[in-house]
Amino acid sequence: QVQLVESGGGLVQPGGSLRLSCTASGSIFSFYGMGWYRQAPGKQRELVATITSGGSTNYADSVKGRFTISRDNAKNSVYLQMNSLKPEDTAVYYCNSARAIWGWGQGTQVTVSP
């Protein structure tokens, strides 16, 4: 079973930036497309960005042009660079495979507030 550990969240002002990291256990990471998800209070978890094993990316319209997903297969890691943050980006952020086939990690809290 793959275990996922997210980090890098925090409190940031609107317009600020954060870089999230996710490290996966196991040796199968490089074969899978990966995704970043988020869940805001009272809302369902949503997929915000994906990256294939080959490095192709896709983004939800709400974050397109502001967020960048990347991966380092040698480190079993996936990253989310978040720029121009808005209050509506406030959520707990999670990583998982692009089809969310693994158990969820603890997530990392991102709070965007003046």
Short mmCIF file of C-alpha atoms in Angstrom, two decimals:
data_model
loop_
_atom_site.label_atom_id
_atom_site.label_comp_id
_atom_site.label_asym_id
_atom_site.label_seq_id
_atom_site.Cartn_x
_atom_site.Cartn_y
_atom_site.Cartn_z
CA GLN A 1 0.00 0.00 0.00
CA VAL A 2 1.34 3.41 -0.97
CA GLN A 3 1.55 5.96 1.82
CA LEU A 4 1.36 9.67 1.03
CA VAL A 5 2.74 12.53 3.10
CA GLU A 6 1.87 16.12 2.19
CA SER A 7 3.64 19.22 3.48
CA GLY A 8 4.21 22.88 2.77
CA GLY A 9 0.89 24.44 3.67
CA GLY A 10 0.45 27.50 5.81
CA LEU A 11 -1.15 30.89 6.21
CA VAL A 12 -0.56 33.32 3.38
CA GLN A 13 -2.02 36.65 2.34
CA PRO A 14 -4.02 37.02 -0.88
CA GLY A 15 -1.64 37.27 -3.81
CA GLY A 16 1.00 35.23 -2.05
CA SER A 17 2.61 31.92 -2.97
CA LEU A 18 3.13 28.50 -1.47
CA ARG A 19 4.80 25.32 -2.68
CA LEU A 20 3.29 22.05 -1.57
CA SER A 21 5.18 18.77 -1.56
CA CYS A 22 4.00 15.19 -1.46
CA THR A 23 6.18 12.15 -0.99
CA ALA A 24 4.95 8.64 -1.73
CA SER A 25 6.33 5.40 -0.33
CA GLY A 26 7.05 2.43 -2.55
CA SER A 27 8.73 1.89 -5.88
CA ILE A 28 5.73 2.20 -8.17
CA PHE A 29 5.34 5.98 -8.02
CA SER A 30 6.87 6.70 -11.41
CA PHE A 31 4.34 4.55 -13.23
CA TYR A 32 1.32 6.51 -12.08
CA GLY A 33 -0.28 9.77 -12.99
CA MET A 34 -0.53 11.92 -9.90
CA GLY A 35 -2.96 14.56 -8.74
CA TRP A 36 -3.42 17.30 -6.21
CA TYR A 37 -6.83 17.56 -4.62
CA ARG A 38 -8.36 19.98 -2.15
CA GLN A 39 -11.27 20.03 0.23
CA ALA A 40 -12.68 23.25 1.59
CA PRO A 41 -14.89 23.30 4.70
CA GLY A 42 -18.36 22.05 3.91
CA LYS A 43 -17.43 21.12 0.34
CA GLN A 44 -16.55 17.94 -1.49
CA ARG A 45 -12.98 17.10 -2.33
CA GLU A 46 -12.05 18.34 -5.80
CA LEU A 47 -9.24 17.58 -8.20
CA VAL A 48 -7.20 20.68 -9.02
CA ALA A 49 -4.22 19.42 -11.01
CA THR A 50 -2.86 16.25 -12.55
CA ILE A 51 0.43 15.16 -14.07
CA THR A 52 0.95 12.00 -16.09
CA SER A 53 3.89 9.67 -15.69
CA GLY A 54 5.33 11.38 -18.76
CA GLY A 55 4.90 14.88 -17.37
CA SER A 56 1.79 16.13 -19.16
CA THR A 57 -0.30 18.39 -16.95
CA ASN A 58 -3.92 19.43 -16.62
CA TYR A 59 -5.62 21.93 -14.32
CA ALA A 60 -9.03 22.83 -13.05
CA ASP A 61 -10.26 26.09 -14.53
CA SER A 62 -10.24 27.70 -11.10
CA VAL A 63 -6.45 27.36 -10.77
CA LYS A 64 -5.30 27.45 -14.38
CA GLY A 65 -2.52 29.97 -14.88
CA ARG A 66 -1.84 30.24 -11.14
CA PHE A 67 -0.88 26.71 -10.06
CA THR A 68 1.84 24.47 -11.49
CA ILE A 69 2.15 20.76 -10.80
CA SER A 70 5.47 18.97 -11.22
CA ARG A 71 7.06 15.71 -10.19
CA ASP A 72 10.46 14.22 -9.40
CA ASN A 73 10.30 10.46 -9.88
CA ALA A 74 13.76 9.97 -8.38
CA LYS A 75 12.41 11.39 -5.12
CA ASN A 76 8.95 9.79 -5.36
CA SER A 77 7.59 13.31 -5.04
CA VAL A 78 5.01 15.57 -6.61
CA TYR A 79 4.79 19.32 -6.07
CA LEU A 80 2.23 22.07 -6.42
CA GLN A 81 3.47 25.62 -6.88
CA MET A 82 0.63 27.96 -6.04
CA ASN A 83 0.88 31.63 -7.00
CA SER A 84 -1.56 34.53 -6.84
CA LEU A 85 -3.44 32.78 -4.08
CA LYS A 86 -7.02 33.78 -3.37
CA PRO A 87 -9.17 33.32 -0.25
CA GLU A 88 -11.20 30.73 -2.16
CA ASP A 89 -8.07 28.58 -2.40
CA THR A 90 -8.33 27.97 1.34
CA ALA A 91 -8.63 24.21 1.85
CA VAL A 92 -6.84 21.09 2.97
CA TYR A 93 -4.71 19.90 0.06
CA TYR A 94 -4.04 16.24 -0.64
CA CYS A 95 -2.11 14.28 -3.21
CA ASN A 96 -3.05 10.90 -4.62
CA SER A 97 -2.86 9.09 -7.88
CA ALA A 98 -4.77 10.80 -10.66
CA ARG A 99 -7.57 8.28 -10.13
CA ALA A 100 -7.35 8.46 -6.34
CA ILE A 101 -6.72 4.75 -5.96
CA TRP A 102 -4.66 4.97 -2.77
CA GLY A 103 -5.55 5.82 0.80
CA TRP A 104 -5.50 9.51 1.66
CA GLY A 105 -2.73 11.13 3.64
CA GLN A 106 -3.30 13.70 6.35
CA GLY A 107 -3.24 16.58 3.90
CA THR A 108 -1.76 20.02 4.42
CA GLN A 109 -3.80 23.08 5.37
CA VAL A 110 -3.63 26.14 3.14
CA THR A 111 -5.25 29.29 4.48
CA VAL A 112 -5.40 32.45 2.38
CA SER A 113 -6.43 35.41 4.47
CA PRO A 114 -5.46 39.06 4.92
#
